[in-house]
mmCIF file of C-alpha atoms and ligand atoms in Angstrom:
data_model
loop_
_atom_site.group_PDB
_atom_site.id
_atom_site.type_symbol
_atom_site.label_atom_id
_atom_site.label_comp_id
_atom_site.label_asym_id
_atom_site.label_seq_id
_atom_site.Cartn_x
_atom_site.Cartn_y
_atom_site.Cartn_z
ATOM 1 C CA MET O 1 62.739 91.555 86.805
ATOM 2 C CA GLU O 2 63.234 93.076 90.684
ATOM 3 C CA TYR O 3 65.025 96.531 91.223
ATOM 4 C CA VAL O 4 66.523 98.095 93.975
ATOM 5 C CA LYS O 5 67.944 101.735 94.674
ATOM 6 C CA ILE O 6 71.805 102.131 95.075
ATOM 7 C CA ALA O 7 72.308 103.105 98.715
ATOM 8 C CA GLY O 8 72.505 106.787 99.140
ATOM 9 C CA THR O 9 71.214 107.794 95.357
ATOM 10 C CA GLU O 10 68.833 107.376 92.413
ATOM 11 C CA ILE O 11 70.228 105.107 90.538
ATOM 12 C CA ASN O 12 67.908 102.194 89.805
ATOM 13 C CA SER O 13 68.902 99.339 89.272
ATOM 14 C CA SER O 14 68.232 95.577 88.219
ATOM 15 C CA ARG O 15 69.221 92.903 91.129
ATOM 16 C CA ILE O 16 70.898 90.650 88.659
ATOM 17 C CA GLY O 17 74.068 92.796 87.242
ATOM 18 C CA LEU O 18 75.845 91.324 84.324
ATOM 19 C CA GLY O 19 79.869 90.408 85.224
ATOM 20 C CA THR O 20 82.318 90.760 82.596
ATOM 21 C CA TRP O 21 85.275 89.352 83.562
ATOM 22 C CA ALA O 22 85.279 86.516 81.189
ATOM 23 C CA MET O 23 84.347 88.640 78.102
ATOM 24 C CA GLY O 24 87.617 89.844 78.803
ATOM 25 C CA GLY O 25 89.149 86.472 77.975
ATOM 26 C CA TRP O 26 91.825 86.839 80.541
ATOM 27 C CA LEU O 27 92.037 84.189 83.372
ATOM 28 C CA TRP O 28 88.766 82.856 81.516
ATOM 29 C CA GLY O 29 90.754 81.706 78.082
ATOM 30 C CA GLY O 30 89.712 83.791 75.990
ATOM 31 C CA SER O 31 86.725 85.155 74.746
ATOM 32 C CA ASP O 32 84.584 85.821 71.490
ATOM 33 C CA ARG O 33 83.804 89.966 71.286
ATOM 34 C CA LYS O 34 80.559 89.561 68.677
ATOM 35 C CA GLU O 35 79.563 87.089 71.295
ATOM 36 C CA CYS O 36 80.053 89.464 73.900
ATOM 37 C CA VAL O 37 78.178 92.311 72.587
ATOM 38 C CA LYS O 38 74.981 90.046 72.200
ATOM 39 C CA THR O 39 75.361 88.853 75.110
ATOM 40 C CA ILE O 40 75.630 92.214 76.874
ATOM 41 C CA TYR O 41 71.664 93.051 74.505
ATOM 42 C CA LYS O 42 70.452 89.817 75.676
ATOM 43 C CA ALA O 43 71.017 91.233 79.051
ATOM 44 C CA PHE O 44 68.939 93.813 78.547
ATOM 45 C CA ASP O 45 66.125 92.248 76.825
ATOM 46 C CA SER O 46 65.846 90.254 80.344
ATOM 47 C CA GLY O 47 65.842 93.336 82.354
ATOM 48 C CA VAL O 48 69.165 93.900 83.449
ATOM 49 C CA ASN O 49 70.274 97.027 83.801
ATOM 50 C CA LEU O 50 73.675 96.662 85.876
ATOM 51 C CA ILE O 51 76.942 95.837 84.456
ATOM 52 C CA ASP O 52 80.086 95.245 86.239
ATOM 53 C CA THR O 53 83.370 95.702 84.407
ATOM 54 C CA ALA O 54 86.987 96.846 85.846
ATOM 55 C CA PRO O 55 90.107 97.632 83.469
ATOM 56 C CA ILE O 56 91.673 94.267 84.680
ATOM 57 C CA TYR O 57 89.587 92.233 82.936
ATOM 58 C CA GLY O 58 90.760 91.621 79.623
ATOM 59 C CA PHE O 59 93.675 94.587 80.448
ATOM 60 C CA GLY O 60 90.740 97.011 78.546
ATOM 61 C CA VAL O 61 89.076 94.316 76.553
ATOM 62 C CA SER O 62 86.025 93.716 78.798
ATOM 63 C CA GLU O 63 85.422 97.805 78.888
ATOM 64 C CA GLU O 64 86.001 98.206 75.407
ATOM 65 C CA ILE O 65 83.419 95.913 74.637
ATOM 66 C CA VAL O 66 81.004 97.373 77.306
ATOM 67 C CA GLY O 67 81.762 100.742 75.377
ATOM 68 C CA GLU O 68 80.906 99.294 72.516
ATOM 69 C CA ALA O 69 77.745 97.690 73.354
ATOM 70 C CA VAL O 70 76.321 100.541 75.626
ATOM 71 C CA SER O 71 77.343 103.505 73.249
ATOM 72 C CA GLN O 72 75.282 101.290 70.267
ATOM 73 C CA SER O 73 72.100 100.321 72.332
ATOM 74 C CA GLY O 74 70.798 104.292 72.727
ATOM 75 C CA MET O 75 70.445 103.413 76.614
ATOM 76 C CA ARG O 76 73.328 105.101 77.968
ATOM 77 C CA ASP O 77 70.655 107.190 80.500
ATOM 78 C CA GLU O 78 68.789 103.739 82.123
ATOM 79 C CA LEU O 79 71.953 101.679 82.425
ATOM 80 C CA VAL O 80 74.005 101.438 85.244
ATOM 81 C CA ILE O 81 77.319 101.135 84.720
ATOM 82 C CA ALA O 82 80.054 99.980 87.710
ATOM 83 C CA THR O 83 83.355 99.900 86.672
ATOM 84 C CA LYS O 84 86.932 99.521 89.483
ATOM 85 C CA ALA O 85 90.405 101.442 89.802
ATOM 86 C CA GLY O 86 93.402 100.032 91.845
ATOM 87 C CA LEU O 87 94.864 97.185 90.102
ATOM 88 C CA GLU O 88 98.449 97.793 88.083
ATOM 89 C CA TRP O 89 99.329 95.541 85.213
ATOM 90 C CA GLU O 90 102.180 97.701 83.518
ATOM 91 C CA ARG O 91 105.027 96.201 85.663
ATOM 92 C CA GLY O 92 104.842 92.138 84.153
ATOM 93 C CA GLY O 93 102.693 91.350 86.766
ATOM 94 C CA VAL O 94 99.106 92.661 88.163
ATOM 95 C CA PHE O 95 99.449 94.781 91.622
ATOM 96 C CA ARG O 96 97.635 96.830 94.257
ATOM 97 C CA ASN O 97 97.731 100.601 93.321
ATOM 98 C CA SER O 98 95.281 102.993 94.947
ATOM 99 C CA LEU O 99 97.546 106.043 94.436
ATOM 100 C CA PRO O 100 95.725 109.260 93.945
ATOM 101 C CA GLU O 101 97.659 109.658 90.279
ATOM 102 C CA ARG O 102 96.437 105.745 89.669
ATOM 103 C CA ILE O 103 93.183 106.487 90.219
ATOM 104 C CA HIS O 104 92.887 109.984 88.756
ATOM 105 C CA LYS O 105 94.371 108.035 85.677
ATOM 106 C CA GLU O 106 92.513 105.184 85.333
ATOM 107 C CA ILE O 107 89.102 107.260 85.491
ATOM 108 C CA ASP O 108 89.777 109.003 82.819
ATOM 109 C CA ASP O 109 91.135 105.667 80.531
ATOM 110 C CA SER O 110 88.023 103.730 81.838
ATOM 111 C CA LEU O 111 85.579 106.742 80.623
ATOM 112 C CA ARG O 112 87.351 106.509 77.151
ATOM 113 C CA ARG O 113 87.076 102.688 76.396
ATOM 114 C CA LEU O 114 83.674 102.704 78.203
ATOM 115 C CA ARG O 115 82.743 105.776 75.656
ATOM 116 C CA THR O 116 80.664 107.795 78.227
ATOM 117 C CA ASP O 117 81.376 110.854 80.168
ATOM 118 C CA TRP O 118 80.302 109.066 83.507
ATOM 119 C CA VAL O 119 80.197 106.193 85.797
ATOM 120 C CA ASP O 120 77.891 104.878 87.418
ATOM 121 C CA ILE O 121 79.559 103.274 90.513
ATOM 122 C CA TYR O 122 83.005 103.140 90.564
ATOM 123 C CA GLN O 123 84.627 100.844 92.962
ATOM 124 C CA ILE O 124 88.327 99.988 94.434
ATOM 125 C CA HIS O 125 89.402 96.405 93.552
ATOM 126 C CA TRP O 126 91.295 95.739 96.398
ATOM 127 C CA PRO O 127 92.811 97.191 99.293
ATOM 128 C CA ASP O 128 95.850 99.028 98.164
ATOM 129 C CA PRO O 129 98.234 97.983 101.870
ATOM 130 C CA LEU O 130 100.644 100.558 100.122
ATOM 131 C CA THR O 131 98.257 103.153 100.513
ATOM 132 C CA PRO O 132 96.400 104.957 103.576
ATOM 133 C CA VAL O 133 92.729 104.014 102.606
ATOM 134 C CA GLU O 134 91.985 107.772 104.101
ATOM 135 C CA GLU O 135 94.151 108.922 100.599
ATOM 136 C CA THR O 136 92.363 106.650 98.419
ATOM 137 C CA ALA O 137 88.714 107.617 100.413
ATOM 138 C CA GLU O 138 89.991 111.169 99.411
ATOM 139 C CA THR O 139 90.507 110.778 95.990
ATOM 140 C CA MET O 140 86.993 109.303 95.673
ATOM 141 C CA VAL O 141 85.561 112.256 96.770
ATOM 142 C CA GLU O 142 87.129 114.341 93.641
ATOM 143 C CA LEU O 143 85.975 112.348 91.687
ATOM 144 C CA ILE O 144 82.208 112.949 92.617
ATOM 145 C CA GLU O 145 82.928 116.353 92.903
ATOM 146 C CA SER O 146 84.130 116.349 89.153
ATOM 147 C CA GLY O 147 81.397 114.608 88.138
ATOM 148 C CA LYS O 148 83.285 112.041 87.102
ATOM 149 C CA ILE O 149 81.200 109.137 88.706
ATOM 150 C CA ARG O 150 78.438 109.309 90.160
ATOM 151 C CA ALA O 151 78.226 106.728 93.650
ATOM 152 C CA VAL O 152 81.697 104.757 95.543
ATOM 153 C CA GLY O 153 81.913 101.473 96.264
ATOM 154 C CA VAL O 154 84.564 98.915 97.060
ATOM 155 C CA SER O 155 85.325 95.557 96.867
ATOM 156 C CA ASN O 156 87.624 92.958 98.328
ATOM 157 C CA TYR O 157 87.627 95.367 101.641
ATOM 158 C CA SER O 158 87.456 94.232 105.279
ATOM 159 C CA VAL O 159 84.781 95.627 107.460
ATOM 160 C CA GLU O 160 88.189 98.068 108.893
ATOM 161 C CA GLN O 161 88.687 98.907 106.236
ATOM 162 C CA MET O 162 85.438 100.071 105.005
ATOM 163 C CA LYS O 163 84.525 101.805 108.148
ATOM 164 C CA ILE O 164 87.999 103.866 107.924
ATOM 165 C CA PHE O 165 87.109 104.655 103.679
ATOM 166 C CA HIS O 166 82.993 106.073 104.599
ATOM 167 C CA SER O 167 84.111 108.106 107.676
ATOM 168 C CA VAL O 168 86.466 110.303 104.970
ATOM 169 C CA CYS O 169 83.912 109.075 101.640
ATOM 170 C CA HIS O 170 80.678 108.152 101.592
ATOM 171 C CA LEU O 171 80.236 104.165 100.443
ATOM 172 C CA ASN O 172 77.223 103.440 98.538
ATOM 173 C CA SER O 173 78.516 100.166 97.673
ATOM 174 C CA SER O 174 80.662 96.980 98.271
ATOM 175 C CA GLN O 175 81.404 94.183 96.179
ATOM 176 C CA PRO O 176 81.690 90.729 98.513
ATOM 177 C CA PRO O 177 82.548 87.400 96.889
ATOM 178 C CA TYR O 178 79.151 85.645 97.979
ATOM 179 C CA ASN O 179 77.861 82.424 97.050
ATOM 180 C CA LEU O 180 76.403 78.839 98.456
ATOM 181 C CA PHE O 181 80.207 77.877 98.876
ATOM 182 C CA GLU O 182 81.030 81.289 99.676
ATOM 183 C CA ARG O 183 79.593 82.179 102.624
ATOM 184 C CA LYS O 184 82.232 83.769 105.075
ATOM 185 C CA ILE O 185 80.963 87.418 104.824
ATOM 186 C CA GLU O 186 77.666 86.014 106.962
ATOM 187 C CA GLY O 187 80.155 86.855 109.637
ATOM 188 C CA ASP O 188 81.655 90.540 109.044
ATOM 189 C CA VAL O 189 80.780 91.935 105.606
ATOM 190 C CA PHE O 190 77.214 91.376 105.339
ATOM 191 C CA PRO O 191 75.666 92.216 108.677
ATOM 192 C CA TRP O 192 78.244 95.985 108.634
ATOM 193 C CA CYS O 193 76.862 96.658 105.221
ATOM 194 C CA GLU O 194 73.178 95.842 106.367
ATOM 195 C CA GLU O 195 73.724 97.934 109.347
ATOM 196 C CA GLN O 196 75.099 100.673 108.050
ATOM 197 C CA GLY O 197 72.742 100.417 104.685
ATOM 198 C CA ILE O 198 75.692 100.425 101.968
ATOM 199 C CA THR O 199 73.876 97.974 98.971
ATOM 200 C CA MET O 200 76.274 94.646 97.865
ATOM 201 C CA LEU O 201 76.971 93.316 94.359
ATOM 202 C CA LEU O 202 77.546 90.215 95.015
ATOM 203 C CA TYR O 203 80.562 88.593 92.978
ATOM 204 C CA GLY O 204 80.883 84.907 91.946
ATOM 205 C CA VAL O 205 76.708 83.651 91.942
ATOM 206 C CA LEU O 206 77.470 80.787 90.465
ATOM 207 C CA CYS O 207 80.913 79.943 92.124
ATOM 208 C CA ARG O 208 82.945 80.082 88.694
ATOM 209 C CA GLY O 209 80.719 77.898 87.030
ATOM 210 C CA LEU O 210 80.886 75.287 90.063
ATOM 211 C CA LEU O 211 77.108 76.585 90.631
ATOM 212 C CA GLY O 212 75.744 76.610 87.153
ATOM 213 C CA GLY O 213 74.901 72.507 86.948
ATOM 214 C CA LYS O 214 77.097 71.799 83.608
ATOM 215 C CA LEU O 215 80.387 70.638 85.153
ATOM 216 C CA ASN O 216 81.513 67.703 86.011
ATOM 217 C CA ALA O 217 84.409 65.576 86.475
ATOM 218 C CA ASP O 218 85.944 65.344 83.566
ATOM 219 C CA SER O 219 85.593 69.060 82.838
ATOM 220 C CA GLU O 220 88.994 70.681 81.396
ATOM 221 C CA PHE O 221 89.730 74.085 81.784
ATOM 222 C CA PRO O 222 92.614 74.514 79.120
ATOM 223 C CA GLY O 223 95.350 77.762 78.619
ATOM 224 C CA ASP O 224 94.969 79.934 81.301
ATOM 225 C CA ASP O 225 91.548 79.223 82.826
ATOM 226 C CA ILE O 226 91.227 80.185 86.085
ATOM 227 C CA ARG O 227 89.861 76.531 87.195
ATOM 228 C CA SER O 228 92.863 75.108 86.859
ATOM 229 C CA PHE O 229 94.764 76.936 89.283
ATOM 230 C CA ASP O 230 91.320 77.664 91.463
ATOM 231 C CA PRO O 231 92.288 74.856 95.122
ATOM 232 C CA LYS O 232 87.674 74.077 94.408
ATOM 233 C CA PHE O 233 88.338 72.542 91.278
ATOM 234 C CA GLN O 234 91.331 70.635 91.680
ATOM 235 C CA LYS O 235 90.607 66.754 92.628
ATOM 236 C CA PRO O 236 89.683 65.098 95.118
ATOM 237 C CA VAL O 237 88.640 68.509 96.637
ATOM 238 C CA TYR O 238 86.531 68.859 93.727
ATOM 239 C CA TYR O 239 84.491 65.729 93.968
ATOM 240 C CA ASN O 240 82.812 67.046 96.842
ATOM 241 C CA TYR O 241 81.641 69.865 95.041
ATOM 242 C CA LEU O 242 80.453 67.902 92.295
ATOM 243 C CA ARG O 243 78.362 65.947 94.798
ATOM 244 C CA ALA O 244 77.058 68.915 96.925
ATOM 245 C CA VAL O 245 75.620 69.678 93.290
ATOM 246 C CA GLU O 246 74.116 67.186 92.170
ATOM 247 C CA GLU O 247 71.986 67.137 95.511
ATOM 248 C CA LEU O 248 71.204 70.965 95.688
ATOM 249 C CA GLU O 249 70.376 70.035 91.492
ATOM 250 C CA GLN O 250 67.457 67.681 93.284
ATOM 251 C CA ILE O 251 66.554 69.785 95.846
ATOM 252 C CA ALA O 252 65.708 72.546 92.788
ATOM 253 C CA SER O 253 63.855 70.265 90.965
ATOM 254 C CA GLN O 254 61.572 68.765 92.851
ATOM 255 C CA ARG O 255 61.091 71.185 95.255
ATOM 256 C CA PHE O 256 61.031 74.210 93.225
ATOM 257 C CA GLY O 257 60.841 73.089 89.723
ATOM 258 C CA LYS O 258 63.725 74.721 88.657
ATOM 259 C CA ASN O 259 67.886 73.599 87.879
ATOM 260 C CA VAL O 260 70.539 74.346 90.431
ATOM 261 C CA LEU O 261 71.956 77.213 88.517
ATOM 262 C CA GLU O 262 67.866 78.931 88.828
ATOM 263 C CA LEU O 263 68.660 77.707 93.021
ATOM 264 C CA SER O 264 71.803 79.623 93.332
ATOM 265 C CA VAL O 265 70.931 82.803 92.036
ATOM 266 C CA ARG O 266 67.837 82.783 93.906
ATOM 267 C CA TRP O 267 69.185 82.180 97.205
ATOM 268 C CA VAL O 268 71.437 84.864 97.156
ATOM 269 C CA LEU O 269 68.516 87.201 96.104
ATOM 270 C CA ASP O 270 66.526 86.146 99.422
ATOM 271 C CA LYS O 271 69.539 85.942 101.391
ATOM 272 C CA CYS O 272 70.414 89.815 100.580
ATOM 273 C CA ARG O 273 67.070 91.296 99.395
ATOM 274 C CA LYS O 274 68.830 94.757 99.020
ATOM 275 C CA ASP O 275 71.317 93.678 97.297
ATOM 276 C CA ILE O 276 72.356 92.996 93.997
ATOM 277 C CA THR O 277 74.484 89.834 92.194
ATOM 278 C CA LEU O 278 76.279 89.905 89.848
ATOM 279 C CA TRP O 279 76.575 87.005 87.122
ATOM 280 C CA GLY O 280 79.006 85.901 84.613
ATOM 281 C CA ALA O 281 78.191 85.319 80.902
ATOM 282 C CA ARG O 282 80.228 85.461 77.824
ATOM 283 C CA ARG O 283 77.223 84.216 75.229
ATOM 284 C CA PRO O 284 73.641 84.887 75.034
ATOM 285 C CA GLY O 285 72.147 81.522 75.627
ATOM 286 C CA GLN O 286 73.724 81.677 78.967
ATOM 287 C CA LEU O 287 70.960 84.603 80.133
ATOM 288 C CA ASP O 288 68.417 81.934 79.168
ATOM 289 C CA ASN O 289 67.754 81.117 82.712
ATOM 290 C CA VAL O 290 67.283 84.420 83.876
ATOM 291 C CA LYS O 291 63.774 84.534 84.002
ATOM 292 C CA GLY O 292 63.886 80.893 85.986
ATOM 293 C CA THR O 293 65.465 82.956 88.750
ATOM 294 C CA LEU O 294 62.504 85.392 88.954
ATOM 295 C CA GLY O 295 59.101 85.400 90.432
ATOM 296 C CA TRP O 296 59.719 82.437 93.644
ATOM 297 C CA THR O 297 61.208 82.596 97.250
ATOM 298 C CA ILE O 298 63.035 79.396 98.920
ATOM 299 C CA ASP O 299 61.296 78.803 102.046
ATOM 300 C CA GLY O 300 62.811 78.600 105.245
ATOM 301 C CA ASP O 301 62.937 74.410 105.331
ATOM 302 C CA SER O 302 64.598 74.545 101.808
ATOM 303 C CA MET O 303 66.931 77.093 103.479
ATOM 304 C CA ILE O 304 67.829 74.787 106.236
ATOM 305 C CA GLU O 305 67.508 71.598 104.308
ATOM 306 C CA ILE O 306 70.667 73.614 101.668
ATOM 307 C CA ASP O 307 72.720 74.474 104.639
ATOM 308 C CA THR O 308 72.487 70.566 105.506
ATOM 309 C CA ILE O 309 74.321 69.553 102.061
ATOM 310 C CA LEU O 310 76.485 71.892 102.191
ATOM 311 C CA ASN O 311 77.784 71.235 105.650
ATOM 312 C CA THR O 312 77.659 67.384 104.812
ATOM 313 C CA PHE O 313 79.585 67.816 101.299
ATOM 314 C CA VAL O 314 82.143 70.676 101.766
ATOM 315 C CA ALA O 315 82.394 71.364 105.380
ATOM 316 C CA ASP O 316 85.073 72.954 105.186
ATOM 317 C CA PRO O 317 84.994 75.307 102.007
ATOM 318 C CA ILE O 318 87.703 77.306 100.400
ATOM 319 C CA GLY O 319 87.275 80.771 99.756
ATOM 320 C CA PRO O 320 88.373 82.770 96.811
ATOM 321 C CA GLU O 321 91.257 84.218 98.604
ATOM 322 C CA PHE O 322 93.759 82.450 96.061
ATOM 323 C CA MET O 323 92.816 85.431 93.320
ATOM 324 C CA ALA O 324 93.856 87.838 95.879
ATOM 325 C CA PRO O 325 96.217 90.125 93.770
ATOM 326 C CA GLY O 326 99.281 91.229 95.696
ATOM 327 C CA PRO O 327 101.230 94.699 96.586
ATOM 328 C CA ARG O 328 103.015 96.126 93.732
ATOM 329 C CA PRO O 329 106.842 96.063 93.725
ATOM 330 C CA LEU O 330 108.351 98.983 95.297
HETATM 331 P P1 LIG D 401 79.910 83.196 88.203
HETATM 332 O O1 LIG D 401 79.209 84.611 87.874
HETATM 333 O O2 LIG D 401 79.895 82.865 89.234
HETATM 334 O O3 LIG D 401 80.599 82.575 87.176
HETATM 335 C C1 LIG D 401 80.588 82.103 85.792
HETATM 336 C C2 LIG D 401 80.846 80.704 85.565
HETATM 337 O O4 LIG D 401 79.221 80.354 84.958
HETATM 338 C C3 LIG D 401 81.079 81.000 84.134
HETATM 339 O O5 LIG D 401 82.457 79.803 84.300
HETATM 340 C C4 LIG D 401 80.385 80.679 83.328
HETATM 341 O O6 LIG D 401 80.340 79.518 82.460
HETATM 342 C C5 LIG D 401 78.933 79.891 84.222
HETATM 343 N N1 LIG D 401 77.944 80.058 83.907
HETATM 344 C C6 LIG D 401 77.206 81.439 83.183
HETATM 345 N N2 LIG D 401 76.504 81.124 83.159
HETATM 346 C C7 LIG D 401 75.793 79.965 83.302
HETATM 347 C C8 LIG D 401 74.706 79.031 82.823
HETATM 348 N N3 LIG D 401 73.307 79.582 82.464
HETATM 349 N N4 LIG D 401 74.848 78.102 82.488
HETATM 350 C C9 LIG D 401 76.233 77.167 83.149
HETATM 351 N N5 LIG D 401 77.003 77.696 83.505
HETATM 352 C C10 LIG D 401 76.725 78.975 83.160
HETATM 353 O O7 LIG D 401 81.785 84.263 88.380
HETATM 354 P P2 LIG D 401 82.513 85.492 87.985
HETATM 355 O O8 LIG D 401 82.622 85.688 86.196
HETATM 356 O O9 LIG D 401 83.555 84.911 88.456
HETATM 357 O O10 LIG D 401 81.660 86.684 89.111
HETATM 358 C C11 LIG D 401 80.866 87.013 87.951
HETATM 359 C C12 LIG D 401 81.351 88.884 87.569
HETATM 360 O O11 LIG D 401 81.438 89.235 89.582
HETATM 361 C C13 LIG D 401 82.200 88.911 86.985
HETATM 362 O O12 LIG D 401 82.158 88.362 86.159
HETATM 363 C C14 LIG D 401 83.144 90.047 87.613
HETATM 364 O O13 LIG D 401 82.273 91.327 87.260
HETATM 365 C C15 LIG D 401 82.508 90.069 89.259
HETATM 366 N N6 LIG D 401 83.254 89.568 90.115
HETATM 367 C C16 LIG D 401 84.681 90.838 90.300
HETATM 368 C C17 LIG D 401 85.391 89.939 91.379
HETATM 369 C C18 LIG D 401 86.218 91.354 92.715
HETATM 370 O O14 LIG D 401 87.015 91.346 93.045
HETATM 371 N N7 LIG D 401 85.776 92.232 92.800
HETATM 372 C C19 LIG D 401 86.181 88.776 91.454
HETATM 373 C C20 LIG D 401 85.359 88.065 90.520
HETATM 374 C C21 LIG D 401 84.059 88.169 90.083
HETATM 375 P P3 LIG D 401 81.802 79.805 80.841
HETATM 376 O O15 LIG D 401 82.558 79.325 81.712
HETATM 377 O O16 LIG D 401 80.974 78.620 80.183
HETATM 378 O O17 LIG D 401 81.435 81.371 80.119
#
C-alpha cells in the first residue's frame, strides 16, 4: 500500500480509502451488515487504514457498521476515520444544514455510532447556502479545540467557498468527485488544493461502478439504487460510457496486463500523487483488486491515449451534480 500524510497533521493514511456509502444501503438497493463488516476487515488486511463514512449513509447505519468493525478490530489508533456533518434528514427529505447547533449535535451522534472518542477527519458534506461559511468554519475550530476531531475537511465546496473557510479555520482536506469520466475539478479545485497543500479525498473513483468493468447494457438497478436516476446510466447516453469502458479495458489489458478497474484507480493515484482515492465497496471480494492497483504507473503515452478515448466516446461528460441535496426548507 502507498501512504500519505494528511496535510498539516501527523495522520498517516493509505492512498486508497474505503468508501462506505453503499454499506448504509440507502440509494444502493440495501446492503448486508455482516458482509460489510467483513469488507472492512478485508480492507485492513489489504493495507487500507482510512474509512470514509457519513451520518447520511443509511441515516446512521454506515457509521454504526464502521463503529462495530473498528471497535472489534482493536486497531483504532492505527485507523483514520473520516466522517461528515451538515446534512439533515429528519424533516421528510435530505437537506443541507451546517448551522453550529446542527454540527455540535452531529459530532456527538457520530462519536456514539462510531464507538470512538475522536474523529480523525471531520468534513462538511455539502456547502450550506443558508449558513455563512465563516460560521460553519468557526464551529469546526471549536471542535478541534475540544479534541473531538483531529483534522478539518470540506466536501463539494467551490474554490471561493474554500478560500473563505480556510481564512477562518485551517483546512486539512477537501473531498471532491474525481474519476476518468468526472474531471471538472481539474480546472479549479484540484490546482487550488495542490497550491495550498490541502489533501484531497477523491470520491467516485469507479464512477458508481461504471469503471468497475462488470456492468453491461442489460444491468439493472432495482429498488432505490441511485443509478436508476443517474443521467449517465440512462440509455442511449449509457451506451457511450460502456463503449469508452470497453476501449479502456483494452488499454488496461494490452499495455499493463490489468483490468479497467485497476487502470481507473491507478489513473487517479497517478494524477493526484499526494492524495487519497475512495473506493466504494460492500463485499470483501470487491477488494481483491486492491493489489492490482499498486506498484505500477501509467506512462505519458497511455495517458494521452486514455484522453483520446474519453474525448471520442464521452466528449460531453455528465457530472455528479444530480445527487446534490437541496437547501433546507425555512
Ligand atoms: P465508487 O467507488 O465510484 O463505485 C462504487 C461502485 O463500484 C459500486 O457500484 C460497486 O459495485 C462497484 N465496485 C466496487 N468494487 C468493485 C469491483 N471490484 N468490481 C466491480 N465493481 C466494483 O462510488 P461511491 O461509493 O459513490 O464513492 C466511493 C465513496 O466516496 C463513497 O462510498 C463515499 O465514502 C464517498 N462519496 C462521497 C460523496 C460526497 O458527496 N462527499 C459522494 C459520493 C461518494 P456494487 O454496486 O455491486 O457494490
